[in-house]
Amino acid sequence: MAWDEWEQLKATHGDRGSTAVQLDQRPAEAGGGAAGEAGGLRHSAKPWTRAAVTAEHLGTDTHKARGDLSQGHAGMTAGLTGLASLAELRTVLDSWEKRLDSVRDECRSLAPKLRQVAADLGGVDTATGAKSDAVHTPTKDESR
C-alpha cells in the first residue's frame, strides 16, 4: 500500500518538471576550502588535549589519595589490637587501594590515547578536506 502511494506521488509531481535533487550546502561562492582554511573543515585538538591533561591530573590525584589512605591506616593497627573489626578494616583498606590503583592506571593509559585521537583526527580532517576539494560542484549557471 505504501509503495502504491509513493508511485502515485512520483507520477503526480514528476509532471511538474525537473526531479533533480538539491542538497543543502554552503553557497558556491564560499568555496570548498581546504582543511584549516577559512570556511573549510576545522579540527581542534584542544578538547582532546584538555581531556588528556584532566586524565593525567586525576591519575596523579588518585595516586596521592591512595598514599594518604595508606598512611592514615598505618598506625591504626597498633591501637586497635584485639578488636574484631580490625580484619574488616584491613579488607576495606585493601579493597580501596585496589580500586584507586585501577583508577590511577586507567587514567595513565587514557591520557596518551586522547592525545593520539587529537593527532589522528587532524590527519583525517586534512585528508577529507583534500578529497572534498577535488570534487567539482557545479554552480547555478552550470546546472542549467
PDB file of N, CA and C in Angstrom, residues 26-75:
ATOM      1  N   ARG A  26      26.744  24.912   1.631  1.00  0.00           N
ATOM      2  CA  ARG A  26      27.225  26.283   1.680  1.00  0.00           C
ATOM      3  C   ARG A  26      27.096  26.903   0.314  1.00  0.00           C
ATOM      4  N   PRO A  27      26.925  28.204   0.248  1.00  0.00           N
ATOM      5  CA  PRO A  27      26.857  28.859  -1.058  1.00  0.00           C
ATOM      6  C   PRO A  27      28.120  28.582  -1.860  1.00  0.00           C
ATOM      7  N   ALA A  28      27.960  28.401  -3.175  1.00  0.00           N
ATOM      8  CA  ALA A  28      29.083  28.045  -4.041  1.00  0.00           C
ATOM      9  C   ALA A  28      30.186  29.079  -3.989  1.00  0.00           C
ATOM     10  N   GLU A  29      29.845  30.358  -3.832  1.00  0.00           N
ATOM     11  CA  GLU A  29      30.879  31.387  -3.842  1.00  0.00           C
ATOM     12  C   GLU A  29      31.784  31.304  -2.617  1.00  0.00           C
ATOM     13  N   ALA A  30      31.336  30.617  -1.556  1.00  0.00           N
ATOM     14  CA  ALA A  30      32.176  30.485  -0.365  1.00  0.00           C
ATOM     15  C   ALA A  30      33.320  29.509  -0.613  1.00  0.00           C
ATOM     16  N   GLY A  31      33.163  28.629  -1.582  1.00  0.00           N
ATOM     17  CA  GLY A  31      34.233  27.696  -1.916  1.00  0.00           C
ATOM     18  C   GLY A  31      34.310  26.550  -0.932  1.00  0.00           C
ATOM     19  N   GLY A  32      34.961  25.500  -1.369  1.00  0.00           N
ATOM     20  CA  GLY A  32      35.105  24.325  -0.520  1.00  0.00           C
ATOM     21  C   GLY A  32      36.117  24.548   0.567  1.00  0.00           C
ATOM     22  N   GLY A  33      37.243  25.112   0.184  1.00  0.00           N
ATOM     23  CA  GLY A  33      38.291  25.381   1.173  1.00  0.00           C
ATOM     24  C   GLY A  33      38.948  24.119   1.667  1.00  0.00           C
ATOM     25  N   ALA A  34      40.214  24.198   1.856  1.00  0.00           N
ATOM     26  CA  ALA A  34      40.946  23.057   2.398  1.00  0.00           C
ATOM     27  C   ALA A  34      40.853  23.078   3.910  1.00  0.00           C
ATOM     28  N   ALA A  35      41.248  21.997   4.510  1.00  0.00           N
ATOM     29  CA  ALA A  35      41.204  21.909   5.970  1.00  0.00           C
ATOM     30  C   ALA A  35      42.018  23.042   6.575  1.00  0.00           C
ATOM     31  N   GLY A  36      41.443  23.699   7.539  1.00  0.00           N
ATOM     32  CA  GLY A  36      42.145  24.768   8.234  1.00  0.00           C
ATOM     33  C   GLY A  36      41.953  26.129   7.604  1.00  0.00           C
ATOM     34  N   GLU A  37      41.492  26.193   6.348  1.00  0.00           N
ATOM     35  CA  GLU A  37      41.270  27.482   5.712  1.00  0.00           C
ATOM     36  C   GLU A  37      39.939  28.051   6.178  1.00  0.00           C
ATOM     37  N   ALA A  38      39.774  29.346   5.991  1.00  0.00           N
ATOM     38  CA  ALA A  38      38.514  29.987   6.365  1.00  0.00           C
ATOM     39  C   ALA A  38      37.386  29.304   5.614  1.00  0.00           C
ATOM     40  N   GLY A  39      36.368  28.867   6.318  1.00  0.00           N
ATOM     41  CA  GLY A  39      35.229  28.210   5.712  1.00  0.00           C
ATOM     42  C   GLY A  39      35.450  26.733   5.438  1.00  0.00           C
ATOM     43  N   GLY A  40      36.646  26.217   5.612  1.00  0.00           N
ATOM     44  CA  GLY A  40      36.936  24.815   5.350  1.00  0.00           C
ATOM     45  C   GLY A  40      36.700  23.961   6.578  1.00  0.00           C
ATOM     46  N   LEU A  41      37.111  22.726   6.466  1.00  0.00           N
ATOM     47  CA  LEU A  41      36.995  21.833   7.618  1.00  0.00           C
ATOM     48  C   LEU A  41      37.939  22.305   8.708  1.00  0.00           C
ATOM     49  N   ARG A  42      37.464  22.233   9.903  1.00  0.00           N
ATOM     50  CA  ARG A  42      38.310  22.644  11.033  1.00  0.00           C
ATOM     51  C   ARG A  42      38.335  21.538  12.068  1.00  0.00           C
ATOM     52  N   HIS A  43      39.495  21.342  12.617  1.00  0.00           N
ATOM     53  CA  HIS A  43      39.659  20.367  13.701  1.00  0.00           C
ATOM     54  C   HIS A  43      40.384  21.065  14.838  1.00  0.00           C
ATOM     55  N   SER A  44      39.905  20.841  16.018  1.00  0.00           N
ATOM     56  CA  SER A  44      40.580  21.407  17.176  1.00  0.00           C
ATOM     57  C   SER A  44      41.022  20.273  18.084  1.00  0.00           C
ATOM     58  N   ALA A  45      42.295  20.257  18.362  1.00  0.00           N
ATOM     59  CA  ALA A  45      42.835  19.248  19.265  1.00  0.00           C
ATOM     60  C   ALA A  45      42.594  19.632  20.716  1.00  0.00           C
ATOM     61  N   LYS A  46      42.157  20.869  20.935  1.00  0.00           N
ATOM     62  CA  LYS A  46      42.041  21.394  22.302  1.00  0.00           C
ATOM     63  C   LYS A  46      41.176  20.525  23.226  1.00  0.00           C
ATOM     64  N   PRO A  47      39.961  20.121  22.831  1.00  0.00           N
ATOM     65  CA  PRO A  47      39.160  19.309  23.767  1.00  0.00           C
ATOM     66  C   PRO A  47      39.835  17.978  24.119  1.00  0.00           C
ATOM     67  N   TRP A  48      40.488  17.366  23.136  1.00  0.00           N
ATOM     68  CA  TRP A  48      41.147  16.085  23.380  1.00  0.00           C
ATOM     69  C   TRP A  48      42.364  16.269  24.277  1.00  0.00           C
ATOM     70  N   THR A  49      43.123  17.332  24.030  1.00  0.00           N
ATOM     71  CA  THR A  49      44.304  17.613  24.852  1.00  0.00           C
ATOM     72  C   THR A  49      43.891  17.960  26.269  1.00  0.00           C
ATOM     73  N   ARG A  50      42.826  18.743  26.397  1.00  0.00           N
ATOM     74  CA  ARG A  50      42.323  19.106  27.731  1.00  0.00           C
ATOM     75  C   ARG A  50      41.868  17.854  28.485  1.00  0.00           C
ATOM     76  N   ALA A  51      41.220  16.942  27.785  1.00  0.00           N
ATOM     77  CA  ALA A  51      40.786  15.687  28.420  1.00  0.00           C
ATOM     78  C   ALA A  51      41.996  14.851  28.850  1.00  0.00           C
ATOM     79  N   ALA A  52      43.047  14.865  28.035  1.00  0.00           N
ATOM     80  CA  ALA A  52      44.263  14.122  28.385  1.00  0.00           C
ATOM     81  C   ALA A  52      44.914  14.701  29.639  1.00  0.00           C
ATOM     82  N   VAL A  53      44.980  16.019  29.728  1.00  0.00           N
ATOM     83  CA  VAL A  53      45.555  16.670  30.909  1.00  0.00           C
ATOM     84  C   VAL A  53      44.711  16.353  32.142  1.00  0.00           C
ATOM     85  N   THR A  54      43.394  16.383  31.979  1.00  0.00           N
ATOM     86  CA  THR A  54      42.500  16.055  33.101  1.00  0.00           C
ATOM     87  C   THR A  54      42.724  14.619  33.563  1.00  0.00           C
ATOM     88  N   ALA A  55      42.878  13.701  32.615  1.00  0.00           N
ATOM     89  CA  ALA A  55      43.128  12.300  32.974  1.00  0.00           C
ATOM     90  C   ALA A  55      44.446  12.164  33.731  1.00  0.00           C
ATOM     91  N   GLU A  56      45.465  12.890  33.281  1.00  0.00           N
ATOM     92  CA  GLU A  56      46.752  12.841  33.987  1.00  0.00           C
ATOM     93  C   GLU A  56      46.621  13.383  35.410  1.00  0.00           C
ATOM     94  N   HIS A  57      45.921  14.510  35.556  1.00  0.00           N
ATOM     95  CA  HIS A  57      45.732  15.089  36.893  1.00  0.00           C
ATOM     96  C   HIS A  57      44.943  14.141  37.783  1.00  0.00           C
ATOM     97  N   LEU A  58      43.913  13.531  37.228  1.00  0.00           N
ATOM     98  CA  LEU A  58      43.118  12.593  38.012  1.00  0.00           C
ATOM     99  C   LEU A  58      43.963  11.397  38.438  1.00  0.00           C
ATOM    100  N   GLY A  59      44.812  10.922  37.549  1.00  0.00           N
ATOM    101  CA  GLY A  59      45.702   9.812  37.899  1.00  0.00           C
ATOM    102  C   GLY A  59      46.661  10.192  39.014  1.00  0.00           C
ATOM    103  N   THR A  60      47.232  11.396  38.920  1.00  0.00           N
ATOM    104  CA  THR A  60      48.156  11.873  39.953  1.00  0.00           C
ATOM    105  C   THR A  60      47.433  12.061  41.284  1.00  0.00           C
ATOM    106  N   ASP A  61      46.263  12.693  41.231  1.00  0.00           N
ATOM    107  CA  ASP A  61      45.489  12.927  42.462  1.00  0.00           C
ATOM    108  C   ASP A  61      45.044  11.610  43.105  1.00  0.00           C
ATOM    109  N   THR A  62      44.681  10.649  42.274  1.00  0.00           N
ATOM    110  CA  THR A  62      44.267   9.343  42.792  1.00  0.00           C
ATOM    111  C   THR A  62      45.443   8.643  43.471  1.00  0.00           C
ATOM    112  N   HIS A  63      46.616   8.767  42.874  1.00  0.00           N
ATOM    113  CA  HIS A  63      47.816   8.170  43.476  1.00  0.00           C
ATOM    114  C   HIS A  63      48.109   8.808  44.836  1.00  0.00           C
ATOM    115  N   LYS A  64      47.976  10.129  44.911  1.00  0.00           N
ATOM    116  CA  LYS A  64      48.192  10.820  46.192  1.00  0.00           C
ATOM    117  C   LYS A  64      47.144  10.399  47.220  1.00  0.00           C
ATOM    118  N   ALA A  65      45.895  10.278  46.784  1.00  0.00           N
ATOM    119  CA  ALA A  65      44.826   9.876  47.703  1.00  0.00           C
ATOM    120  C   ALA A  65      45.070   8.470  48.242  1.00  0.00           C
ATOM    121  N   ARG A  66      45.579   7.594  47.400  1.00  0.00           N
ATOM    122  CA  ARG A  66      45.883   6.237  47.856  1.00  0.00           C
ATOM    123  C   ARG A  66      46.988   6.282  48.906  1.00  0.00           C
ATOM    124  N   GLY A  67      47.989   7.105  48.677  1.00  0.00           N
ATOM    125  CA  GLY A  67      49.072   7.251  49.659  1.00  0.00           C
ATOM    126  C   GLY A  67      48.562   7.791  50.983  1.00  0.00           C
ATOM    127  N   ASP A  68      47.683   8.795  50.919  1.00  0.00           N
ATOM    128  CA  ASP A  68      47.097   9.367  52.138  1.00  0.00           C
ATOM    129  C   ASP A  68      46.266   8.327  52.879  1.00  0.00           C
ATOM    130  N   LEU A  69      45.510   7.541  52.140  1.00  0.00           N
ATOM    131  CA  LEU A  69      44.682   6.495  52.749  1.00  0.00           C
ATOM    132  C   LEU A  69      45.552   5.459  53.443  1.00  0.00           C
ATOM    133  N   SER A  70      46.598   5.025  52.775  1.00  0.00           N
ATOM    134  CA  SER A  70      47.504   4.021  53.363  1.00  0.00           C
ATOM    135  C   SER A  70      48.204   4.575  54.595  1.00  0.00           C
ATOM    136  N   GLN A  71      48.644   5.826  54.495  1.00  0.00           N
ATOM    137  CA  GLN A  71      49.329   6.450  55.620  1.00  0.00           C
ATOM    138  C   GLN A  71      48.376   6.609  56.813  1.00  0.00           C
ATOM    139  N   GLY A  72      47.134   6.936  56.538  1.00  0.00           N
ATOM    140  CA  GLY A  72      46.155   7.081  57.614  1.00  0.00           C
ATOM    141  C   GLY A  72      45.880   5.786  58.342  1.00  0.00           C
ATOM    142  N   HIS A  73      46.002   4.687  57.637  1.00  0.00           N
ATOM    143  CA  HIS A  73      45.755   3.388  58.249  1.00  0.00           C
ATOM    144  C   HIS A  73      47.018   2.772  58.861  1.00  0.00           C
ATOM    145  N   ALA A  74      48.185   3.357  58.598  1.00  0.00           N
ATOM    146  CA  ALA A  74      49.450   2.759  59.022  1.00  0.00           C
ATOM    147  C   ALA A  74      49.538   2.542  60.533  1.00  0.00           C
ATOM    148  N   GLY A  75      49.248   3.531  61.322  1.00  0.00           N
ATOM    149  CA  GLY A  75      49.392   3.392  62.763  1.00  0.00           C
ATOM    150  C   GLY A  75      48.157   2.848  63.447  1.00  0.00           C
TER     151      GLY A  75
END
